[in-house]
Amino acid sequence: MDGENVDLICIGAGFAGLTAALRARQLGLSVIVLERQSEPKQYNNSRITTGVFHVASNDVRLGPEKLIEAINIETQNYAKPDLVRAIAENAARVVDWLKEQGVSIEHETSMAYVAGRAHLVLTPARAMRAGLDWHGKGGDRTLGVLEDKLIDLGGRILRGVEVAKLVMAEGVCVGLDARHDGHMLRFGAKAVVVADGGFQANLAMLKDTVTPQPDRIKVRATPSGTGDGIRMARDVGARITEVGAFYGHIQAREAMHDDRLWPYPNIDIAATGSIVVDGSGNRFVDEGRGAVFITNAIAKLADPLSASVVLSRKIWDEVATQGVSPPNPELTKNGGVLIEGADLATIARTIDVPGAALAATIANYNAAVKSRAIDRLTPIRTEKKAKAHVIEAPYCAIKVCAGVTNTMGGIDIDADAHVLADDGKPIPGLYAAGSTTGGLEGGPNVGYVGGIVKAFVLGLCAGEAAARDSR
Ligand SMILES: Cc1cc2nc3c(=O)[nH]c(=O)nc-3n(C[C@H](O)[C@H](O)[C@H](O)COP(=O)(O)OP(=O)(O)OC[C@H]3O[C@@H](n4cnc5c(N)ncnc54)[C@H](O)[C@@H]3O)c2cc1C
């Protein structure tokens, strides 16, 4: 392998890397995908994904203008306009392209998590129930289809090859160095696509950016995303966007050590319909801004394992049974603990918070809900994504933790997936796609646009831009 020269190398065999590679191969480039894992089924986020296609929780076929509006609302205009347009204009096209390759994508009514609308899903769909069931499911099948197609067309995937460094010559990326079997190999390429998938499994990077205590959050993902791409790109002068936000869900505390309790059930709908308190018994986040926002706030607590959801039995029975992934009854069926108590003192004792503080929190909250003055609470409570309910006896509580699925910030790119330098100009020969990139998601609202659409669209754009640039 040493000394090989090709037109394009993709770092990472997830959806982003394989899409970029296959599209570039179809457009005539010679391509290699380098994948760190040596197993035939690399265990990455694409493999275990639930596979719901959406753009900021909207159907990808809504049309570009409506999708642009949806992303801007979700991110409160944090997302870079050129990336917003790239996603909105290519979301439906990438679904058609994937179907042409043989990927199975269907409307799934069981995934109708936005007001009864059935989303497109990689099929066979994973059940959104407790534990991981990825074998033979949409993500697993899709990786197989893309890999087979790439190999049929003469592209290659080299496994067990860990990319360590990008190689530059006079400001142009001309290849990379990678480890294989204890040796360092150099590959030459006219274009390199970084698609190594975020840094959610790199505890040191998480500590610098996402949480003060990375060992007290749950990585709700595979261990494959270690941030190598961000480090390597930064080393050659790439601009890195703000990196403090992540996509994730609220998990039962027991998920920290019990694999039945992640990636589902999540506790989202119980939390957004009630309150979340920290170890002092006080609210610390606007629960109405949704589960991704709350999860980020939990991770940022001085002790991320001090948060609990407190609700009424009525909310548990009537609200927490709704949605695509209801925690009632999945939580208790799978080893999670629902704390129940006739009075708040019992709840406070069990979740280990001061009883007087919890009682005051609930009294203030209930008064505000009843008098429609939730905007005067501290922190404010909105109903942007969920309705506020009065919390009354009998009570329930769930000790929770922050489940981190994938980081949102990363390598700064333009709409053609060119990596941008600190001066905002593209670094020739260097592209990035998927969860390793930034500029689309995050910001003060922790806007979530969608990991699948980001990986496939940016992968497609990277492959096409590399082919165009090579002419
Ligand atoms: C449980 C779960 C459910 C999800 N559900 C949804 C959903 O329903 N809808 C949605 O939109 N998104 C969802 N996502 C997110 C989405 O699946 C991911 O954002 C997307 O698949 C990421 O693709 P990627 O190609 O960027 O990265 P990955 O799939 O993580 O692939 C990156 C690859 O790079 C390799 N790599 C890393 N470092 C190196 C290196 N130095 N050298 C060589 N190779 C390297 C890794 O081994 C890995 O194979 C979900 C994620 C999870 C975990």
Short mmCIF file of C-alpha atoms and ligand atoms in Angstrom, two decimals:
data_model
loop_
_atom_site.label_atom_id
_atom_site.label_comp_id
_atom_site.label_asym_id
_atom_site.label_seq_id
_atom_site.Cartn_x
_atom_site.Cartn_y
_atom_site.Cartn_z
CA MET A 1 0.00 0.00 0.00
CA ASP A 2 2.83 2.40 0.80
CA GLY A 3 3.41 5.00 -1.83
CA GLU A 4 -0.01 4.54 -3.39
CA ASN A 5 -1.35 7.52 -5.27
CA VAL A 6 -5.02 8.04 -6.03
CA ASP A 7 -7.32 10.90 -6.93
CA LEU A 8 -9.29 10.85 -3.68
CA ILE A 9 -8.93 9.36 -0.20
CA CYS A 10 -11.75 9.34 2.34
CA ILE A 11 -10.87 9.05 6.03
CA GLY A 12 -13.54 6.85 7.63
CA ALA A 13 -16.10 4.36 6.31
CA GLY A 14 -19.29 5.83 7.72
CA PHE A 15 -22.12 7.29 5.66
CA ALA A 16 -20.19 10.49 4.94
CA GLY A 17 -16.95 8.83 3.80
CA LEU A 18 -18.60 6.09 1.74
CA THR A 19 -20.97 8.54 0.06
CA ALA A 20 -18.13 10.89 -0.88
CA ALA A 21 -16.05 7.98 -2.18
CA LEU A 22 -18.82 6.36 -4.20
CA ARG A 23 -19.99 9.62 -5.76
CA ALA A 24 -16.42 10.59 -6.70
CA ARG A 25 -15.84 7.13 -8.20
CA GLN A 26 -19.03 7.44 -10.26
CA LEU A 27 -17.65 10.73 -11.57
CA GLY A 28 -14.43 9.07 -12.68
CA LEU A 29 -11.98 9.53 -9.79
CA SER A 30 -9.83 6.71 -8.44
CA VAL A 31 -10.70 6.36 -4.74
CA ILE A 32 -9.65 4.66 -1.52
CA VAL A 33 -11.47 4.71 1.81
CA LEU A 34 -9.20 4.27 4.82
CA GLU A 35 -10.95 2.87 7.88
CA ARG A 36 -9.27 2.55 11.27
CA GLN A 37 -11.22 -0.50 12.39
CA SER A 38 -10.14 -3.85 10.97
CA GLU A 39 -13.44 -5.72 11.49
CA PRO A 40 -15.47 -6.26 8.30
CA LYS A 41 -18.37 -4.44 9.96
CA GLN A 42 -16.78 -1.27 11.33
CA TYR A 43 -18.74 -0.31 14.44
CA ASN A 44 -19.59 3.35 13.92
CA ASN A 45 -22.55 5.66 14.43
CA SER A 46 -23.78 5.01 10.88
CA ARG A 47 -23.94 1.28 11.72
CA ILE A 48 -26.16 1.69 14.79
CA THR A 49 -28.20 4.67 13.64
CA THR A 50 -31.96 4.71 13.94
CA GLY A 51 -31.88 6.02 10.39
CA VAL A 52 -34.61 8.66 10.42
CA PHE A 53 -34.16 11.16 7.57
CA HIS A 54 -35.17 14.60 8.67
CA VAL A 55 -34.08 18.18 8.40
CA ALA A 56 -34.59 19.89 11.76
CA SER A 57 -37.36 17.34 12.43
CA ASN A 58 -39.06 18.03 9.08
CA ASP A 59 -39.67 15.76 6.13
CA VAL A 60 -36.72 16.04 3.72
CA ARG A 61 -39.15 16.44 0.82
CA LEU A 62 -40.76 19.62 2.15
CA GLY A 63 -38.91 21.72 -0.44
CA PRO A 64 -35.78 23.88 -0.11
CA GLU A 65 -37.38 27.14 1.01
CA LYS A 66 -39.38 25.55 3.83
CA LEU A 67 -36.37 23.52 4.93
CA ILE A 68 -34.21 26.65 5.02
CA GLU A 69 -36.82 28.28 7.24
CA ALA A 70 -36.97 25.21 9.49
CA ILE A 71 -33.18 25.10 9.96
CA ASN A 72 -33.04 28.81 10.69
CA ILE A 73 -35.79 28.51 13.30
CA GLU A 74 -34.16 25.48 14.91
CA THR A 75 -30.69 27.04 15.03
CA GLN A 76 -31.95 30.60 15.53
CA ASN A 77 -29.92 31.64 12.48
CA TYR A 78 -26.70 30.20 13.93
CA ALA A 79 -26.21 27.86 10.94
CA LYS A 80 -24.07 29.22 8.12
CA PRO A 81 -26.37 30.30 5.27
CA ASP A 82 -24.39 28.46 2.56
CA LEU A 83 -24.52 25.19 4.52
CA VAL A 84 -28.22 25.67 5.24
CA ARG A 85 -28.88 26.04 1.52
CA ALA A 86 -26.67 23.04 0.67
CA ILE A 87 -28.63 20.81 3.07
CA ALA A 88 -32.05 22.16 2.04
CA GLU A 89 -31.38 21.88 -1.69
CA ASN A 90 -29.78 18.44 -1.60
CA ALA A 91 -31.77 16.59 1.08
CA ALA A 92 -34.35 15.13 -1.31
CA ARG A 93 -31.75 14.60 -4.06
CA VAL A 94 -29.54 12.53 -1.78
CA VAL A 95 -32.50 10.28 -0.90
CA ASP A 96 -33.10 9.68 -4.62
CA TRP A 97 -29.40 9.04 -5.20
CA LEU A 98 -29.24 6.56 -2.32
CA LYS A 99 -32.28 4.72 -3.66
CA GLU A 100 -30.59 4.51 -7.09
CA GLN A 101 -27.63 2.81 -5.40
CA GLY A 102 -30.00 0.21 -3.92
CA VAL A 103 -30.41 1.64 -0.42
CA SER A 104 -33.81 0.87 1.04
CA ILE A 105 -35.58 4.00 2.32
CA GLU A 106 -39.26 4.04 3.18
CA HIS A 107 -41.90 6.03 4.97
CA GLU A 108 -42.29 4.60 8.46
CA THR A 109 -45.42 5.55 10.32
CA SER A 110 -43.93 4.28 13.58
CA MET A 111 -41.32 7.05 13.26
CA ALA A 112 -43.92 9.78 12.91
CA TYR A 113 -42.40 11.90 15.62
CA VAL A 114 -43.42 15.22 14.19
CA ALA A 115 -47.16 15.74 14.48
CA GLY A 116 -48.12 12.46 12.91
CA ARG A 117 -45.93 12.91 9.84
CA ALA A 118 -44.25 9.71 8.64
CA HIS A 119 -40.54 10.22 8.09
CA LEU A 120 -38.32 8.51 5.53
CA VAL A 121 -36.23 5.91 7.31
CA LEU A 122 -33.38 3.59 6.34
CA THR A 123 -35.08 0.21 6.38
CA PRO A 124 -35.56 -2.31 7.86
CA ALA A 125 -36.16 0.22 10.61
CA ARG A 126 -34.63 -0.32 14.04
CA ALA A 127 -37.15 -0.58 16.83
CA MET A 128 -36.89 2.48 19.06
CA ARG A 129 -36.98 0.20 22.07
CA ALA A 130 -34.51 -0.65 24.77
CA GLY A 131 -31.03 -1.72 23.75
CA LEU A 132 -29.18 -1.95 20.45
CA ASP A 133 -30.60 -4.03 17.62
CA TRP A 134 -28.53 -2.87 14.64
CA HIS A 135 -27.73 -6.23 12.98
CA GLY A 136 -29.41 -6.35 9.56
CA LYS A 137 -31.17 -3.05 10.16
CA GLY A 138 -31.19 0.12 8.03
CA GLY A 139 -27.79 1.55 8.97
CA ASP A 140 -26.02 -1.80 8.74
CA ARG A 141 -27.65 -2.62 5.38
CA THR A 142 -26.92 0.84 3.96
CA LEU A 143 -23.20 0.60 4.78
CA GLY A 144 -23.15 -2.78 3.05
CA VAL A 145 -24.90 -1.46 -0.08
CA LEU A 146 -22.57 1.55 -0.38
CA GLU A 147 -19.46 -0.57 0.18
CA ASP A 148 -20.49 -3.23 -2.37
CA LYS A 149 -21.30 -0.60 -4.96
CA LEU A 150 -18.00 1.17 -4.39
CA ILE A 151 -16.02 -2.05 -4.78
CA ASP A 152 -18.04 -3.05 -7.89
CA LEU A 153 -17.00 0.21 -9.48
CA GLY A 154 -13.32 -0.35 -8.69
CA GLY A 155 -13.04 1.69 -5.49
CA ARG A 156 -11.29 0.22 -2.46
CA ILE A 157 -11.72 0.13 1.30
CA LEU A 158 -8.58 -0.53 3.32
CA ARG A 159 -9.37 -1.58 6.88
CA GLY A 160 -7.14 -1.42 9.93
CA VAL A 161 -5.59 1.80 8.62
CA GLU A 162 -5.58 4.69 11.08
CA VAL A 163 -4.96 8.06 9.50
CA ALA A 164 -2.62 10.11 11.68
CA LYS A 165 -1.60 13.19 9.70
CA LEU A 166 -2.44 15.20 6.61
CA VAL A 167 0.45 15.92 4.27
CA MET A 168 0.73 19.38 2.75
CA ALA A 169 2.92 20.81 -0.02
CA GLU A 170 2.90 24.56 -0.63
CA GLY A 171 -0.47 25.01 1.03
CA VAL A 172 -2.14 22.14 -0.83
CA CYS A 173 -3.23 18.86 0.78
CA VAL A 174 -1.42 16.17 -1.20
CA GLY A 175 -1.99 13.06 0.89
CA LEU A 176 -1.72 11.64 4.37
CA ASP A 177 0.22 9.41 6.74
CA ALA A 178 -1.48 6.42 8.31
CA ARG A 179 -0.66 3.56 10.67
CA HIS A 180 -1.17 -0.01 9.57
CA ASP A 181 0.13 -3.07 11.43
CA GLY A 182 2.56 -0.95 13.44
CA HIS A 183 4.01 0.77 10.36
CA MET A 184 3.56 4.28 9.08
CA LEU A 185 2.42 4.48 5.44
CA ARG A 186 2.24 7.49 3.16
CA PHE A 187 -0.59 7.84 0.65
CA GLY A 188 -0.65 10.47 -2.09
CA ALA A 189 -3.94 12.01 -3.22
CA LYS A 190 -5.23 14.97 -5.17
CA ALA A 191 -8.10 15.25 -2.70
CA VAL A 192 -8.65 14.09 0.89
CA VAL A 193 -12.09 13.96 2.52
CA VAL A 194 -12.05 13.96 6.34
CA ALA A 195 -15.10 11.93 7.44
CA ASP A 196 -14.07 10.40 10.76
CA GLY A 197 -17.27 11.28 12.62
CA GLY A 198 -16.94 13.76 15.51
CA PHE A 199 -15.29 13.50 18.94
CA GLN A 200 -18.03 12.12 21.19
CA ALA A 201 -15.78 9.26 22.33
CA ASN A 202 -12.74 11.40 23.13
CA LEU A 203 -12.99 12.13 26.86
CA ALA A 204 -10.21 14.74 26.87
CA MET A 205 -11.84 16.72 24.05
CA LEU A 206 -15.24 16.41 25.73
CA LYS A 207 -13.76 17.78 28.95
CA ASP A 208 -12.33 20.79 27.13
CA THR A 209 -15.62 21.65 25.46
CA VAL A 210 -18.78 19.75 26.41
CA THR A 211 -18.75 18.77 30.08
CA PRO A 212 -16.55 19.27 33.14
CA GLN A 213 -16.86 15.55 33.96
CA PRO A 214 -16.79 13.36 30.84
CA ASP A 215 -16.75 10.17 32.93
CA ARG A 216 -20.16 11.23 34.32
CA ILE A 217 -22.01 11.37 31.01
CA LYS A 218 -23.15 8.45 28.82
CA VAL A 219 -21.61 8.19 25.36
CA ARG A 220 -24.78 7.15 23.57
CA ALA A 221 -22.77 6.09 20.54
CA THR A 222 -20.01 3.80 19.34
CA PRO A 223 -16.43 4.46 20.51
CA SER A 224 -15.29 5.32 16.97
CA GLY A 225 -15.52 9.11 17.07
CA THR A 226 -12.26 10.28 18.62
CA GLY A 227 -11.81 13.65 16.94
CA ASP A 228 -8.72 12.72 14.89
CA GLY A 229 -10.03 14.60 11.85
CA ILE A 230 -10.52 17.84 13.78
CA ARG A 231 -7.01 17.57 15.23
CA MET A 232 -5.43 16.78 11.86
CA ALA A 233 -7.30 19.53 10.04
CA ARG A 234 -6.41 22.07 12.73
CA ASP A 235 -2.76 21.06 12.42
CA VAL A 236 -2.76 22.11 8.75
CA GLY A 237 -4.47 25.44 9.39
CA ALA A 238 -8.17 24.61 9.19
CA ARG A 239 -10.64 26.78 11.07
CA ILE A 240 -12.60 24.96 13.76
CA THR A 241 -16.08 26.21 14.65
CA GLU A 242 -17.46 26.46 18.18
CA VAL A 243 -17.48 22.91 19.55
CA GLY A 244 -19.38 22.93 22.87
CA ALA A 245 -22.73 21.51 21.69
CA PHE A 246 -23.79 17.96 20.94
CA TYR A 247 -26.78 16.00 19.75
CA GLY A 248 -28.08 13.66 22.43
CA HIS A 249 -30.93 12.49 24.62
CA ILE A 250 -31.81 12.29 28.29
CA GLN A 251 -31.16 8.76 29.52
CA ALA A 252 -32.02 6.96 32.74
CA ARG A 253 -29.06 7.16 35.18
CA GLU A 254 -28.81 3.35 35.08
CA ALA A 255 -27.81 3.60 31.40
CA MET A 256 -24.34 4.54 32.70
CA HIS A 257 -23.77 0.84 33.41
CA ASP A 258 -26.76 -1.03 31.94
CA ASP A 259 -26.70 -1.57 28.17
CA ARG A 260 -30.41 -2.32 28.07
CA LEU A 261 -31.08 1.34 28.72
CA TRP A 262 -29.41 3.02 25.74
CA PRO A 263 -29.87 4.31 23.07
CA TYR A 264 -33.52 3.87 24.08
CA PRO A 265 -35.63 4.37 26.05
CA ASN A 266 -34.92 8.03 26.45
CA ILE A 267 -36.59 10.09 29.14
CA ASP A 268 -37.12 13.09 26.83
CA ILE A 269 -40.88 13.32 26.82
CA ALA A 270 -41.14 12.97 30.60
CA ALA A 271 -38.54 15.71 31.10
CA THR A 272 -39.92 18.22 28.59
CA GLY A 273 -43.43 17.81 30.07
CA SER A 274 -42.29 18.40 33.66
CA ILE A 275 -39.18 19.72 35.43
CA VAL A 276 -35.53 18.77 35.71
CA VAL A 277 -33.69 19.64 38.94
CA ASP A 278 -30.03 19.54 39.95
CA GLY A 279 -28.54 18.37 43.24
CA SER A 280 -29.76 21.53 45.00
CA GLY A 281 -33.39 20.74 44.13
CA ASN A 282 -33.63 23.71 41.75
CA ARG A 283 -34.50 23.89 38.07
CA PHE A 284 -31.52 24.87 35.90
CA VAL A 285 -32.83 24.76 32.33
CA ASP A 286 -35.84 25.74 30.22
CA GLU A 287 -37.40 22.30 29.76
CA GLY A 288 -39.64 23.70 27.01
CA ARG A 289 -36.70 24.06 24.64
CA GLY A 290 -36.59 20.34 24.11
CA ALA A 291 -34.55 17.28 24.94
CA VAL A 292 -31.35 18.13 23.06
CA PHE A 293 -31.16 21.47 24.83
CA ILE A 294 -31.81 19.89 28.25
CA THR A 295 -29.26 17.13 27.65
CA ASN A 296 -26.59 19.73 26.87
CA ALA A 297 -27.48 21.61 30.06
CA ILE A 298 -27.21 18.40 32.13
CA ALA A 299 -23.76 17.68 30.67
CA LYS A 300 -22.62 21.18 31.62
CA LEU A 301 -23.62 20.87 35.31
CA ALA A 302 -20.70 20.81 37.76
CA ASP A 303 -21.89 17.26 38.51
CA PRO A 304 -23.71 15.92 35.43
CA LEU A 305 -24.91 12.96 37.49
CA SER A 306 -26.90 15.15 39.85
CA ALA A 307 -29.93 15.74 37.59
CA SER A 308 -33.38 14.22 38.12
CA VAL A 309 -36.72 14.60 36.39
CA VAL A 310 -39.60 15.22 38.83
CA LEU A 311 -43.16 14.72 37.60
CA SER A 312 -46.63 13.59 38.63
CA ARG A 313 -47.83 10.04 38.21
CA LYS A 314 -50.46 11.56 35.91
CA ILE A 315 -47.76 12.94 33.56
CA TRP A 316 -46.01 9.56 33.63
CA ASP A 317 -49.24 7.80 32.68
CA GLU A 318 -50.60 10.28 30.17
CA VAL A 319 -47.61 12.08 28.63
CA ALA A 320 -44.70 9.65 29.03
CA THR A 321 -46.63 6.98 27.13
CA GLN A 322 -46.69 9.13 23.97
CA GLY A 323 -44.27 9.71 21.10
CA VAL A 324 -42.06 7.32 19.19
CA SER A 325 -39.95 6.23 22.12
CA PRO A 326 -42.12 6.43 25.24
CA PRO A 327 -40.24 5.75 28.49
CA ASN A 328 -43.44 4.37 30.02
CA PRO A 329 -43.33 1.35 30.21
CA GLU A 330 -39.90 0.77 28.53
CA LEU A 331 -37.91 2.25 31.44
CA THR A 332 -39.09 -0.08 34.20
CA LYS A 333 -39.41 -3.07 31.86
CA ASN A 334 -35.68 -2.85 31.20
CA GLY A 335 -34.17 -2.29 34.60
CA GLY A 336 -34.60 1.47 34.96
CA VAL A 337 -35.94 2.92 38.18
CA LEU A 338 -39.13 4.97 38.46
CA ILE A 339 -39.19 6.51 41.93
CA GLU A 340 -42.69 6.95 43.32
CA GLY A 341 -43.87 8.86 46.36
CA ALA A 342 -47.09 10.20 47.83
CA ASP A 343 -45.26 13.30 49.08
CA LEU A 344 -42.34 15.44 47.94
CA ALA A 345 -40.27 14.68 51.03
CA THR A 346 -40.02 11.03 49.97
CA ILE A 347 -39.06 12.04 46.42
CA ALA A 348 -36.44 14.54 47.69
CA ARG A 349 -34.86 11.91 49.95
CA THR A 350 -34.65 9.35 47.18
CA ILE A 351 -33.13 11.67 44.59
CA ASP A 352 -30.87 13.16 47.27
CA VAL A 353 -31.88 16.83 47.13
CA PRO A 354 -32.93 19.17 50.01
CA GLY A 355 -36.64 18.64 50.66
CA ALA A 356 -37.45 22.31 51.33
CA ALA A 357 -35.78 23.42 48.11
CA LEU A 358 -37.62 20.85 46.01
CA ALA A 359 -40.95 21.78 47.61
CA ALA A 360 -40.31 25.47 46.85
CA THR A 361 -39.28 24.70 43.26
CA ILE A 362 -42.48 22.76 42.63
CA ALA A 363 -44.69 25.34 44.37
CA ASN A 364 -43.23 28.20 42.27
CA TYR A 365 -43.47 26.18 39.12
CA ASN A 366 -47.08 25.12 39.69
CA ALA A 367 -48.13 28.67 40.53
CA ALA A 368 -46.54 29.90 37.30
CA VAL A 369 -48.17 27.18 35.19
CA LYS A 370 -51.60 27.82 36.74
CA SER A 371 -51.37 31.59 36.26
CA ARG A 372 -49.86 31.29 32.78
CA ALA A 373 -46.74 33.11 33.95
CA ILE A 374 -44.11 30.53 33.10
CA ASP A 375 -42.10 33.18 31.27
CA ARG A 376 -41.43 34.79 34.67
CA LEU A 377 -39.80 31.70 36.15
CA THR A 378 -36.04 31.54 36.72
CA PRO A 379 -34.85 29.89 34.60
CA ILE A 380 -37.61 30.82 32.22
CA ARG A 381 -39.97 28.04 31.10
CA THR A 382 -41.21 28.20 27.53
CA GLU A 383 -43.45 25.84 25.59
CA LYS A 384 -41.39 25.99 22.39
CA LYS A 385 -41.27 22.21 22.10
CA ALA A 386 -43.45 20.86 24.92
CA LYS A 387 -46.36 21.90 27.08
CA ALA A 388 -45.81 22.62 30.80
CA HIS A 389 -48.01 20.63 33.21
CA VAL A 390 -48.81 21.17 36.87
CA ILE A 391 -46.88 18.68 39.04
CA GLU A 392 -49.04 17.18 41.76
CA ALA A 393 -49.24 14.13 44.04
CA PRO A 394 -48.75 11.26 43.68
CA TYR A 395 -45.24 12.13 42.46
CA CYS A 396 -42.59 10.32 40.43
CA ALA A 397 -38.93 10.98 39.75
CA ILE A 398 -36.26 9.55 37.50
CA LYS A 399 -32.55 9.99 38.07
CA VAL A 400 -31.07 10.81 34.68
CA CYS A 401 -27.82 11.31 32.81
CA ALA A 402 -26.78 13.10 29.61
CA GLY A 403 -26.56 10.76 26.62
CA VAL A 404 -24.11 12.15 24.04
CA THR A 405 -24.79 10.83 20.53
CA ASN A 406 -22.55 13.03 18.42
CA THR A 407 -20.78 16.34 18.66
CA MET A 408 -22.09 19.19 16.51
CA GLY A 409 -19.16 21.54 15.98
CA GLY A 410 -15.96 20.83 14.10
CA ILE A 411 -14.13 21.51 10.87
CA ASP A 412 -15.36 24.65 9.12
CA ILE A 413 -16.40 24.02 5.52
CA ASP A 414 -18.18 25.75 2.67
CA ALA A 415 -21.18 24.45 0.73
CA ASP A 416 -18.90 22.29 -1.46
CA ALA A 417 -17.40 20.72 1.67
CA HIS A 418 -14.05 22.48 1.07
CA VAL A 419 -12.22 22.85 4.37
CA LEU A 420 -11.73 26.52 5.21
CA ALA A 421 -8.54 28.01 6.63
CA ASP A 422 -8.49 30.68 9.34
CA ASP A 423 -8.71 33.38 6.66
CA GLY A 424 -11.95 31.81 5.36
CA LYS A 425 -10.38 30.57 2.12
CA PRO A 426 -10.55 26.89 1.07
CA ILE A 427 -7.48 24.76 1.70
CA PRO A 428 -6.88 23.22 -1.74
CA GLY A 429 -7.25 19.46 -1.84
CA LEU A 430 -8.98 19.19 1.54
CA TYR A 431 -12.68 18.43 2.15
CA ALA A 432 -14.74 17.33 5.17
CA ALA A 433 -18.18 15.78 5.64
CA GLY A 434 -20.43 14.33 8.35
CA SER A 435 -20.16 14.66 12.11
CA THR A 436 -16.58 15.94 11.99
CA THR A 437 -17.81 19.22 10.47
CA GLY A 438 -19.23 22.32 12.14
CA GLY A 439 -21.17 25.42 11.20
CA LEU A 440 -24.56 23.78 10.65
CA GLU A 441 -25.64 22.78 14.15
CA GLY A 442 -25.21 24.01 17.70
CA GLY A 443 -25.10 27.64 18.80
CA PRO A 444 -26.98 29.13 21.75
CA ASN A 445 -30.14 27.19 20.90
CA VAL A 446 -28.18 23.92 20.44
CA GLY A 447 -29.99 23.57 17.11
CA TYR A 448 -30.12 20.02 15.78
CA VAL A 449 -30.52 19.59 12.03
CA GLY A 450 -29.93 15.82 11.63
CA GLY A 451 -26.87 13.59 11.60
CA ILE A 452 -27.95 11.43 8.69
CA VAL A 453 -28.79 14.26 6.34
CA LYS A 454 -25.57 16.03 7.31
CA ALA A 455 -23.47 12.93 6.57
CA PHE A 456 -25.13 12.02 3.26
CA VAL A 457 -25.55 15.51 1.81
CA LEU A 458 -22.08 16.73 2.74
CA GLY A 459 -20.58 13.42 1.56
CA LEU A 460 -22.30 13.84 -1.79
CA CYS A 461 -21.19 17.49 -2.05
CA ALA A 462 -17.59 16.54 -1.17
CA GLY A 463 -17.44 13.78 -3.80
CA GLU A 464 -18.91 16.02 -6.48
CA ALA A 465 -16.72 19.01 -5.61
CA ALA A 466 -13.57 16.86 -5.62
CA ALA A 467 -14.50 15.55 -9.09
CA ARG A 468 -15.20 19.09 -10.34
CA ASP A 469 -12.03 20.51 -8.83
CA SER A 470 -9.92 17.76 -10.40
CA ARG A 471 -10.87 18.88 -13.90
C1 LIG B 1 -27.96 5.43 18.38
C2 LIG B 1 -27.93 6.48 17.29
C3 LIG B 1 -29.11 6.81 16.63
C4 LIG B 1 -29.08 7.80 15.64
N1 LIG B 1 -30.24 8.08 14.98
C5 LIG B 1 -30.25 9.04 14.03
C6 LIG B 1 -31.44 9.31 13.29
O1 LIG B 1 -32.45 8.63 13.44
N2 LIG B 1 -31.42 10.34 12.40
C7 LIG B 1 -30.30 11.11 12.19
O2 LIG B 1 -30.35 12.06 11.40
N3 LIG B 1 -29.13 10.82 12.82
C8 LIG B 1 -29.08 9.81 13.72
N4 LIG B 1 -27.91 9.50 14.36
C9 LIG B 1 -26.68 10.21 13.96
C10 LIG B 1 -26.11 9.68 12.64
O3 LIG B 1 -26.25 8.29 12.56
C11 LIG B 1 -24.63 10.06 12.52
O4 LIG B 1 -24.52 11.46 12.68
C12 LIG B 1 -23.99 9.68 11.18
O5 LIG B 1 -24.22 8.33 10.87
C13 LIG B 1 -22.50 9.98 11.23
O6 LIG B 1 -21.87 9.53 10.05
P1 LIG B 1 -20.33 9.84 9.78
O7 LIG B 1 -19.97 9.18 8.50
O8 LIG B 1 -20.06 11.30 9.92
O9 LIG B 1 -19.53 9.16 11.00
P2 LIG B 1 -19.41 7.63 11.49
O10 LIG B 1 -20.55 6.80 11.08
O11 LIG B 1 -19.12 7.71 12.94
O12 LIG B 1 -18.12 7.07 10.72
C14 LIG B 1 -16.82 7.57 10.96
C15 LIG B 1 -15.80 6.47 10.66
O13 LIG B 1 -14.47 7.02 10.71
C16 LIG B 1 -13.60 6.05 11.28
N5 LIG B 1 -12.40 6.73 11.82
C17 LIG B 1 -12.32 7.50 12.93
N6 LIG B 1 -11.06 7.96 13.07
C18 LIG B 1 -10.33 7.45 12.04
C19 LIG B 1 -8.95 7.55 11.66
N7 LIG B 1 -8.06 8.28 12.37
N8 LIG B 1 -8.53 6.90 10.54
C20 LIG B 1 -9.41 6.15 9.81
N9 LIG B 1 -10.72 6.00 10.14
C21 LIG B 1 -11.16 6.66 11.24
C22 LIG B 1 -14.45 5.40 12.36
O14 LIG B 1 -13.94 4.14 12.74
C23 LIG B 1 -15.82 5.32 11.66
O15 LIG B 1 -15.99 4.09 10.99
C24 LIG B 1 -27.88 8.48 15.32
C25 LIG B 1 -26.69 8.11 15.96
C26 LIG B 1 -26.71 7.12 16.94
C27 LIG B 1 -25.44 6.73 17.61
#
